[in-house]
Coordinates of C-alpha atoms and ligand atoms in Angstrom, one line a residue:
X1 CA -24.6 5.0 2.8
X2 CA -24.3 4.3 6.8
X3 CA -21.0 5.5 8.7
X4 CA -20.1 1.6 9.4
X5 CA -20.2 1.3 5.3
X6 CA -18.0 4.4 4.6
X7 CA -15.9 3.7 7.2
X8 CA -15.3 0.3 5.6
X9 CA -14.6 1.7 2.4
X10 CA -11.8 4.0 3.8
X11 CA -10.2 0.9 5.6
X12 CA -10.5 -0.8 1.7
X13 CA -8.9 1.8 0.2
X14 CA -5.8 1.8 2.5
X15 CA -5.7 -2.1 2.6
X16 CA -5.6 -1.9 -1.6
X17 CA -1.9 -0.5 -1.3
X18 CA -0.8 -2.5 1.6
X19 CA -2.0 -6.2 0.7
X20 CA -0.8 -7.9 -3.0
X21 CA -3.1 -7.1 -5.5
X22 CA -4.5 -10.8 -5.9
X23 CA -5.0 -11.1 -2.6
X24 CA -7.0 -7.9 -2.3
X25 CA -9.1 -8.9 -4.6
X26 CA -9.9 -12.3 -3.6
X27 CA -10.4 -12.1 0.5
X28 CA -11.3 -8.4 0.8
X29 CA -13.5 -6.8 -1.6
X30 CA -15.9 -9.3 -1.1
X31 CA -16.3 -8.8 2.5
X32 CA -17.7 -5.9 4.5
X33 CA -18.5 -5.7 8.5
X34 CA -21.6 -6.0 9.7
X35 CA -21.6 -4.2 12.4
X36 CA -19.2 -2.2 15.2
X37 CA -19.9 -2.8 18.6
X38 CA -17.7 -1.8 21.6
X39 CA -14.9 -1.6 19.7
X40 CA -15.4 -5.3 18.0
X41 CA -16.0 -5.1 14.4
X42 CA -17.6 -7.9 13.1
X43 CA -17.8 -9.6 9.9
X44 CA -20.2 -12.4 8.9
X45 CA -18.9 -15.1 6.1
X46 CA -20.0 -18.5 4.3
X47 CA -16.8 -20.8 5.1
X48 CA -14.7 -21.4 7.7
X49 CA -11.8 -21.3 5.1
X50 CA -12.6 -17.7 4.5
X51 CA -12.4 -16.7 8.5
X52 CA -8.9 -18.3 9.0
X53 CA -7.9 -16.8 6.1
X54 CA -9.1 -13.3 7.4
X55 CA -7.7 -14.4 11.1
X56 CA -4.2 -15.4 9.7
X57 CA -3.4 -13.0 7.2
X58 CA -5.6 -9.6 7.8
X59 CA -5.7 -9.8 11.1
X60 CA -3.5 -7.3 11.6
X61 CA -3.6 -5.4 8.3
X62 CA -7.0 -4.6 9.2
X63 CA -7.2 -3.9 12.6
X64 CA -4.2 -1.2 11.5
X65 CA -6.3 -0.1 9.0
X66 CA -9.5 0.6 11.2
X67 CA -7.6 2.6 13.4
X68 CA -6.2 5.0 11.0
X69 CA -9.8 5.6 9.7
X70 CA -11.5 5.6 12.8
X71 CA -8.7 6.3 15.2
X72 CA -9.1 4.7 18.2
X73 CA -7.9 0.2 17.9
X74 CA -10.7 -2.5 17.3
X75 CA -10.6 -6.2 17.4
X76 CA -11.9 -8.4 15.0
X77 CA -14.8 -10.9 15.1
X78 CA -15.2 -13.4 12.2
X79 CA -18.6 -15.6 12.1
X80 CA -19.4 -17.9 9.9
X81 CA -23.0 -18.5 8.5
X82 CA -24.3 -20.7 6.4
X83 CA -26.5 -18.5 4.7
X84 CA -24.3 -15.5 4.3
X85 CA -23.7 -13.8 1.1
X86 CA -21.2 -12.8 -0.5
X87 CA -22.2 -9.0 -0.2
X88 CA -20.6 -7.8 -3.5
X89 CA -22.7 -10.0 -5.3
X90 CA -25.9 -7.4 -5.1
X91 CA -24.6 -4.8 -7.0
X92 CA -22.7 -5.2 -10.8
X93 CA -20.1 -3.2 -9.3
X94 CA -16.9 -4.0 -6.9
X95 CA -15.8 -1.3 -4.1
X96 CA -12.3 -1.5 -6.3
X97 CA -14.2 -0.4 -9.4
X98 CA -15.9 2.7 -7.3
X99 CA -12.5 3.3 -6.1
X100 CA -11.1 3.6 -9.2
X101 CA -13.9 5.5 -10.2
X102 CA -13.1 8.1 -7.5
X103 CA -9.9 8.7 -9.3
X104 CA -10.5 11.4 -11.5
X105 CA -8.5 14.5 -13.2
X106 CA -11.7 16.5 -12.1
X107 CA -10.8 15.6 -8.0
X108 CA -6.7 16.2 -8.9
X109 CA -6.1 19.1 -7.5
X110 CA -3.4 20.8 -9.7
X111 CA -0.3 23.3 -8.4
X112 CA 3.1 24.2 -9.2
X113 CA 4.5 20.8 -7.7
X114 CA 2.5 18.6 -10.0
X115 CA 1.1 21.2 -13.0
X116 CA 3.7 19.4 -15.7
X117 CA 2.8 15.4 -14.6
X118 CA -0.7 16.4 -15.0
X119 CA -0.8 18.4 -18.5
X120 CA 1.0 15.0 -19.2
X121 CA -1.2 12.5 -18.5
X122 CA -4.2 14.8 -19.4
X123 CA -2.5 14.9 -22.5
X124 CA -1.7 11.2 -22.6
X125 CA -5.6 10.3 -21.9
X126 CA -6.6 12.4 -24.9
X127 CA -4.5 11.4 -27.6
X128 CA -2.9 7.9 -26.7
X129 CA 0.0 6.2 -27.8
X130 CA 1.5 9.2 -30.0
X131 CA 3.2 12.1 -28.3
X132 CA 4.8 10.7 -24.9
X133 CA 5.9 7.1 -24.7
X134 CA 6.0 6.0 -22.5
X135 CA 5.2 8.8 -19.8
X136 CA 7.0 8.1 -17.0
X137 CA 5.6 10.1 -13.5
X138 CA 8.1 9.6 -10.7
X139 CA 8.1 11.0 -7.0
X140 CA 8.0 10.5 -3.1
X141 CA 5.0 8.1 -1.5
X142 CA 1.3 9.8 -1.0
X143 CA 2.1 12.6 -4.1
X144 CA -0.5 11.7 -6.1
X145 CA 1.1 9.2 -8.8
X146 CA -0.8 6.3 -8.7
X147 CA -4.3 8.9 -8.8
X148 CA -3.2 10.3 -11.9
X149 CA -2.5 7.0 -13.5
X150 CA -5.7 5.7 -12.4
X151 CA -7.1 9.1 -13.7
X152 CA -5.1 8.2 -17.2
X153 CA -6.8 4.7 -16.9
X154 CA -10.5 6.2 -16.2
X155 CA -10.3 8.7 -18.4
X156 CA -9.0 6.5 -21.5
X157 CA -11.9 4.0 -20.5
X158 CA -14.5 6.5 -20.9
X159 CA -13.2 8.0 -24.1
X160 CA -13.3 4.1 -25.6
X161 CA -15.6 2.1 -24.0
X162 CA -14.3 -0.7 -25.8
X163 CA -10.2 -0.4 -25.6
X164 CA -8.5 -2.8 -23.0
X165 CA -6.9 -0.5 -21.0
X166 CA -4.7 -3.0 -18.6
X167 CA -3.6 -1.2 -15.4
X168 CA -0.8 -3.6 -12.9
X169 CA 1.7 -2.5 -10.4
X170 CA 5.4 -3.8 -10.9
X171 CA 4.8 -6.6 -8.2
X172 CA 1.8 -7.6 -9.7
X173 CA 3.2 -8.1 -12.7
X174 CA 6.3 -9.8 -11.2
X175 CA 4.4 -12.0 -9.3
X176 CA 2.1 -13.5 -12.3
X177 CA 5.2 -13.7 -14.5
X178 CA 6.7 -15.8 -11.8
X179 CA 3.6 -17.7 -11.7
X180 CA 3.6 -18.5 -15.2
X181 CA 7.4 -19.3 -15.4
X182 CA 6.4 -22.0 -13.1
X183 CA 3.5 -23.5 -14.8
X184 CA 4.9 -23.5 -18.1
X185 CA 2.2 -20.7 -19.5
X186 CA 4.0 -17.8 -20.4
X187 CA 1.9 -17.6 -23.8
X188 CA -0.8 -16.8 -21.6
X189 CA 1.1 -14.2 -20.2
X190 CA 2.3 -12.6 -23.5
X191 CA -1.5 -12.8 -24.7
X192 CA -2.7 -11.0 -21.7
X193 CA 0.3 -7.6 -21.4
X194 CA 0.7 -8.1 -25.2
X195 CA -2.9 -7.2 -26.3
X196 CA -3.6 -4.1 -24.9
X197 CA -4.6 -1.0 -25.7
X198 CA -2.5 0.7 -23.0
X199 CA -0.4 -0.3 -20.3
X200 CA -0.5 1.3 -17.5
X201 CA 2.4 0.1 -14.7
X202 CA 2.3 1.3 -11.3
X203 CA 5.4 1.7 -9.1
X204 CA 7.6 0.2 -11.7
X205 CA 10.8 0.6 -9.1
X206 CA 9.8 -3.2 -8.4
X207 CA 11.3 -4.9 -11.0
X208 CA 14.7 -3.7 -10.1
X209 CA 17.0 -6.3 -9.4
X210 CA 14.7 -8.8 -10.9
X211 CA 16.1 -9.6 -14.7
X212 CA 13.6 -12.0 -15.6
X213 CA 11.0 -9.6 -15.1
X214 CA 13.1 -7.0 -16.6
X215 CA 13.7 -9.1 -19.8
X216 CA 9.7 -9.7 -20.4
X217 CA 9.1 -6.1 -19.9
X218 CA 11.7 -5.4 -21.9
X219 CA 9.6 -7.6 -24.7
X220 CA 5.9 -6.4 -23.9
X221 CA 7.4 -2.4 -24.0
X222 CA 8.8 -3.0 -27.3
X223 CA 5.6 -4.7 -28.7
X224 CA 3.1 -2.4 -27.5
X225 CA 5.3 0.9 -28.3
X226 CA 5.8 -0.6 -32.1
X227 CA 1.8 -1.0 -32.4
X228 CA 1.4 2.9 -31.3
X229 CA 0.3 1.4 -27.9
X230 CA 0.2 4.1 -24.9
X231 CA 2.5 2.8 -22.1
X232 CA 2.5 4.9 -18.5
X233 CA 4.8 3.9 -15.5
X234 CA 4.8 5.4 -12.0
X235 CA 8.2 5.0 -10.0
X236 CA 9.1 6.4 -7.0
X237 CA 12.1 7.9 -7.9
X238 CA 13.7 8.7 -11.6
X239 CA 14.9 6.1 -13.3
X240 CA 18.7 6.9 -13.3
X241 CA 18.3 6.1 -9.9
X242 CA 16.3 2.7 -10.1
X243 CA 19.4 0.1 -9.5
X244 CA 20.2 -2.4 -11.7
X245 CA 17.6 -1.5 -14.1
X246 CA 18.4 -3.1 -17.5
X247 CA 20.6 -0.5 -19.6
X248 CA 18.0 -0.8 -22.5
X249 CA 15.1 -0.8 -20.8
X250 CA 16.8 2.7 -18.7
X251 CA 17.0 4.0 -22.4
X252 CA 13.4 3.2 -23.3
X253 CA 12.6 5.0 -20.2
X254 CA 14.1 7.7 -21.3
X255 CA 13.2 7.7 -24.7
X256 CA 9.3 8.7 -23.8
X257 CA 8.4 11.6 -21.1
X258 CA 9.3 11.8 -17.8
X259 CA 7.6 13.8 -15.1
X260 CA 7.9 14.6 -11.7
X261 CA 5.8 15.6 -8.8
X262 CA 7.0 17.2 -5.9
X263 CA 5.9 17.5 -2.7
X264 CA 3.0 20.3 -2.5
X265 CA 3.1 23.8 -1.4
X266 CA 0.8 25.1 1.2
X267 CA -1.8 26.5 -0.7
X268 CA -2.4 23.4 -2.7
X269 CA -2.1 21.1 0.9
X270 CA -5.1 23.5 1.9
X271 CA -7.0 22.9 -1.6
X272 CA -6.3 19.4 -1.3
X273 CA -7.9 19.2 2.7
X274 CA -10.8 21.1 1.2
X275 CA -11.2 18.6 -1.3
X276 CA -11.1 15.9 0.1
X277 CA -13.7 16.7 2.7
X278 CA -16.1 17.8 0.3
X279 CA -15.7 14.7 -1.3
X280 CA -16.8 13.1 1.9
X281 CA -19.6 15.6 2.9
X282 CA -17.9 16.8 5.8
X283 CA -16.7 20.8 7.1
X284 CA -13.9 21.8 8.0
X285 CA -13.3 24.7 9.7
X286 CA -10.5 27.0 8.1
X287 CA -8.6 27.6 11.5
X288 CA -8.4 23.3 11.4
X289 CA -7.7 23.3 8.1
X290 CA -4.7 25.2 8.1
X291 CA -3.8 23.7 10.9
X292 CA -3.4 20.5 8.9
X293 CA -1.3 22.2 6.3
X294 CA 1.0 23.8 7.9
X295 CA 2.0 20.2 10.0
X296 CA 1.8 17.9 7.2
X297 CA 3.8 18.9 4.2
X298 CA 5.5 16.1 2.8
X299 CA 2.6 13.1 2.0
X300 CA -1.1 13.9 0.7
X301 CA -2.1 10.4 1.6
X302 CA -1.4 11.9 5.2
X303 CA -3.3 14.9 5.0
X304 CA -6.0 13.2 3.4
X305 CA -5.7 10.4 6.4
X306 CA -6.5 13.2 9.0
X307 CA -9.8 14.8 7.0
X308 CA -11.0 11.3 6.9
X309 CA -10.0 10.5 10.8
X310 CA -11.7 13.8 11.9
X311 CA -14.9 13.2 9.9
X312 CA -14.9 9.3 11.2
X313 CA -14.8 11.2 14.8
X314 CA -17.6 13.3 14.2
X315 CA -19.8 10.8 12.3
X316 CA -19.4 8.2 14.8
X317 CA -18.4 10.0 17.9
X318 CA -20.0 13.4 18.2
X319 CA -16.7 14.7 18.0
X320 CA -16.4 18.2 16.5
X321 CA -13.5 18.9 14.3
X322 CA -11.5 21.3 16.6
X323 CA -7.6 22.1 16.1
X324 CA -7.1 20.2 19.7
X325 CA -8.2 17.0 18.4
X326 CA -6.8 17.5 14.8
X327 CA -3.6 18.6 16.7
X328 CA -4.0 15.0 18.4
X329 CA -4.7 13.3 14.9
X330 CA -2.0 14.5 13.5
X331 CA 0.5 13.8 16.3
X332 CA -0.4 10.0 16.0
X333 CA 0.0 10.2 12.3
X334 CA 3.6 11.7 12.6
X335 CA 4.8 9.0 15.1
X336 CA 3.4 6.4 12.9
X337 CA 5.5 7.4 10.6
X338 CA 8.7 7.9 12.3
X339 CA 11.3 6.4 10.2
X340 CA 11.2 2.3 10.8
X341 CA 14.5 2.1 10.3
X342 CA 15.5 4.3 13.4
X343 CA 13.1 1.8 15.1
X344 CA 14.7 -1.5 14.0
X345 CA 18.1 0.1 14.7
X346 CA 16.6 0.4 18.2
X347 CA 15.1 -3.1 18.1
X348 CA 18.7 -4.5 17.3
X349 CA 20.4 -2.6 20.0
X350 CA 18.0 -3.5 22.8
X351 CA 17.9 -7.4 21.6
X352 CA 21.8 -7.7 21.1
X353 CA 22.1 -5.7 24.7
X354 CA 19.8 -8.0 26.8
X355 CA 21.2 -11.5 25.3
X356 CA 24.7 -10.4 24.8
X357 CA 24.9 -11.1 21.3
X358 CA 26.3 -8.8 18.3
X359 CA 24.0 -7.2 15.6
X360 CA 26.6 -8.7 13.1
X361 CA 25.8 -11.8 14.6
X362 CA 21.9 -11.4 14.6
X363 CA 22.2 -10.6 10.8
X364 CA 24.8 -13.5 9.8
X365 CA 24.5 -17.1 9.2
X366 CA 25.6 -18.4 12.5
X367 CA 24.0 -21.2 13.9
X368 CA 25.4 -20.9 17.4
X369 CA 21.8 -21.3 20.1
X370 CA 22.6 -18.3 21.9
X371 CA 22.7 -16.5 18.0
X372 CA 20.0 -18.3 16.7
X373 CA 17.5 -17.4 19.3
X374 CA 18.6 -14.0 19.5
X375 CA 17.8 -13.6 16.1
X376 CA 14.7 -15.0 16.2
X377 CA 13.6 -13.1 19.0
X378 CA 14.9 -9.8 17.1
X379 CA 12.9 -10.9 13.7
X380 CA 9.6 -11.6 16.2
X381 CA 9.7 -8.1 17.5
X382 CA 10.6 -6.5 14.5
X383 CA 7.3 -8.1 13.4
X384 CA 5.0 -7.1 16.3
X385 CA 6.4 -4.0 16.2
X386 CA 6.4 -2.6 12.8
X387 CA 4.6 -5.3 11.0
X388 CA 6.5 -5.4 8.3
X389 CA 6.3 -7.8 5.6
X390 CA 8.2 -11.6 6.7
X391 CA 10.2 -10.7 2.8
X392 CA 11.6 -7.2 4.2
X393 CA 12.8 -8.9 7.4
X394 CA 14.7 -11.1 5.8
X395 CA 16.3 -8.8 4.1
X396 CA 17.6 -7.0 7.6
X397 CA 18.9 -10.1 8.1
X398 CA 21.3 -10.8 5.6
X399 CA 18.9 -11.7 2.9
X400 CA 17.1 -14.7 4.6
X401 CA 14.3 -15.9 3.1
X402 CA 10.4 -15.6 3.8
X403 CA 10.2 -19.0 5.5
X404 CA 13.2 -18.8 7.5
X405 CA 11.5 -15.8 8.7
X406 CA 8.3 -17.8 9.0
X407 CA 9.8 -20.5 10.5
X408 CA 12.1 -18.3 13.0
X409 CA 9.2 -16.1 14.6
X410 CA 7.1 -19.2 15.2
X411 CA 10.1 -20.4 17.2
X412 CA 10.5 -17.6 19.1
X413 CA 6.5 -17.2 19.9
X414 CA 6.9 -20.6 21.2
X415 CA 9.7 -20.1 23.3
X416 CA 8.1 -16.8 24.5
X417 CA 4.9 -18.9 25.7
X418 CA 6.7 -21.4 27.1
X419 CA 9.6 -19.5 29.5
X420 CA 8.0 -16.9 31.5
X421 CA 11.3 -15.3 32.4
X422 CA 11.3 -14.9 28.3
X423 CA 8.5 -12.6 28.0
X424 CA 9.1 -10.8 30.7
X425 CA 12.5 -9.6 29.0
X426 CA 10.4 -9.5 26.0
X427 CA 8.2 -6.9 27.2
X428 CA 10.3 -5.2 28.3
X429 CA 12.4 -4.8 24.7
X430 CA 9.0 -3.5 23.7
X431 CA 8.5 -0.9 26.2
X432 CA 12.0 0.4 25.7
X433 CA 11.6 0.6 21.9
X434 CA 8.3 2.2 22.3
X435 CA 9.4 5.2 25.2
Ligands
ADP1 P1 1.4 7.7 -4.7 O1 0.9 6.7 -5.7 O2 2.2 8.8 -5.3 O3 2.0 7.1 -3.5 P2 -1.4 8.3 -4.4 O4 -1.8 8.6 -5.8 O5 -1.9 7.0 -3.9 O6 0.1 8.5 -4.2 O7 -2.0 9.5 -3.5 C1 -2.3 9.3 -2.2 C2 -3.6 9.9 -1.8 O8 -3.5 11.3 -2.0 C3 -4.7 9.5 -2.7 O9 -5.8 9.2 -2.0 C4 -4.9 10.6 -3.7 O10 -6.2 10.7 -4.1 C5 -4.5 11.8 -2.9 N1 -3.9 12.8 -3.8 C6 -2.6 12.9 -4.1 N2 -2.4 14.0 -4.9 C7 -3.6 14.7 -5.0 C8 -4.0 15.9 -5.6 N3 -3.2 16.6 -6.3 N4 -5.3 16.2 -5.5 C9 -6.2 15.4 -4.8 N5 -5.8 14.3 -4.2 C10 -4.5 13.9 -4.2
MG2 MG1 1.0 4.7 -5.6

């Protein structure tokens, strides 16, 4: 496999949790760059409909992407030709099957903070549908929860070649419901989540707040568990503390195993860095390696993000993997993550400071131009800024919806090309928020 290839298998992987699984699946695994050339990646395809669609909605999702694994920012060149494959189409098997593939109990590296939701699901994959159901594995984001169902998933597969082992995530599974509701095939529905061997639900913590969801869950949990079918839910936190979560499906929940992971201790962060980069072919020197550890303690994905960005160096760089630049890694890595909302708390001030309008104001109903353009403004940088999804801004905005949103930060972009004076000020919002 070339670098260009690997790297665009990393930048796959991350994109699978950022981008709706039907999405992913349509637009990006059948894709792959062609080549990387002064910091342009390009990607050839067969339609024109295909390169908007990559311009308009992955722009940005994969340009992020390509500078986590490679580190350094690219721009994106979509070309169509006519006689361009589809690339997945020579080999039987998708990038998302290898990546699921990759997701093994044998590369789970097991310690104190995640012995118990292992022996679980180890147990779980052996003898399915009897002992714990459902298992429910719950804990912080980049622990390991969704490996280990996947793992579960894998594992069952191989036992029984011939079992349908249906793996989802909460939003997935939201999102088709809603689907069906609307074109009047919910028996479709029920035949597919109804007649499987085990269910497998990632990041359950979705359907909260969402009763309709909650109600045909409620339905497909009781079916499967009453046929001796194995169920397995991740969430992100227990469930006593997912809100509004239907009483009886909380007690359901409760009736199978729950186990959590918590965050890893050093030993096992160092386990895991060696790991993962002998997964990848790559050394790391034991000075860099604890370096990594002792920094990041709280997210795997994270330590795992900085093996991969310090291999991409080397591979395509000549970089060797000395602390200084793992040091630097890492540092970018942190401030990624600073918490967003201390940056949209930021983004509010400096907007309601430079146009004289409140926050309350920004986040309310009031149609008032000086409000309205304030808060569009606000919602566009929010955007650039954090790229968040157009749902979660609405949200910080008093629970607008997604084509308000839509709606509001084409205004603003407008008004930003049109008045000079305008972007001026906006720039300037933006350097603030970023010093
Ligand atoms: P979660 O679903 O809890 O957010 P993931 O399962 O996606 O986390 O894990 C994030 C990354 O960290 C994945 O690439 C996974 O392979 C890796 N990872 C997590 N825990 C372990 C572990 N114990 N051993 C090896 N890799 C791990
Ligand atoms: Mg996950």
């Amino acid at each position: 496999m070339d670098s260009l290839s690997e790297v665009w298998q990393e930048v796959l992987q991350l994109c699978r949790d950022r981008v709706p699984v039907v999405l992913y699946n349509i637009w990006l695994v059948n894709i792959e760059p062609q080549k990387l050339e002064n910091d342009t990646v390009v990607f050839v395809v067969n339609t024109d409909f295909k390169k908007n669609i990559i311009n308009e909605k992955f722009d940005e999702i994969l340009r992020q992407a390509f500078y986590e694994v490679l580190g350094f920012k690219v721009t994106l060149d979509v070309i169509v030709s006519s006689s361009s494959q589809d690339t997945s189409s020579e080999s039987n098997e998708s990038p998302v099957e290898r990546h699921m593939q990759e997701y093994s109990f044998d590369n789970f590296v097991v310690g104190s903070s995640n012995s118990f939701a292992h022996a679980a699901c180890r147990r779980v994959a052996t003898v399915p549908g009897v002992q714990y159901n459902p298992l429910l594995i719950y804990g912080r984001s980049g622990l390991g929860k969704t490996h280990l169902m996947l793992a579960v998933k894998n594992e069952l597969q191989k036992r029984n070649p011939d079992a349908v082992i249906m793996y989802t995530t909460g939003e997935n599974f939201t999102n088709e419901l809603i689907l069906c509701i609307a074109e009047k095939s919910t028996a479709a529905f029920h035949n597919k989540y109804r007649n499987v061997d085990a269910l497998l639900v990632d990041d359950i913590q979705f359907i909260q707040k969402k009763v309709s969801t909650q109600e045909e869950f409620f339905h497909t949990f009781d079916t499967l568990t009453n046929m001796g079918k194995q169920i397995v839910l991740t969430s992100d936190r227990p469930p006593k503390e997912i809100e509004t979560l239907d009483e009886r499906l909380r007690t359901r929940f409760e009736m199978g195993l729950i186990a959590d992971i918590q965050p890893p201790d050093i030993d096992t962060r160092i386990a895991i860095i060696k790991r993962k980069s002998q997964q990848i072919e790559f050394v790391i020197p034991e000075t860099v390696a604890e370096l990594i550890a002792s920094k990041l303690k709280s997210n795997i994905r994270q330590l795992e993000g900085t093996v991969k960005k310090l291999s991409a160096m080397y591979k395509i760089n000549g970089l060797p993997p000395t602390v200084e630049l793992a040091s630097k890694i890492i540092e970018d890595i942190v401030s990624d993550s600073k918490p967003v909302s201390v940056i949209i708390d930021k983004i509010f001030a400096e907007v309601s400071s430079s146009f004289g309008v409140s926050v309350e104001d920004m986040k309310s109903d009031k149609r008032l131009q000086s409000v309205t353009n304030a808060r569009q403004l606000a919602m566009y940088i929010i955007r650039e800024v954090t790229g968040m999804p157009l749902t979660n801004i609405g949200l910080l905005f008093g629970g607008k919806n997604h084509a308000t949103v839509h709606h509001s930060i084409n205004k603003a972009e407008d008004n930003i090309t049109k008045d000079a004076q305008l972007r001026v000020t906006v720039d300037e919002i933006m350097k603030n928020i970023r010093d």
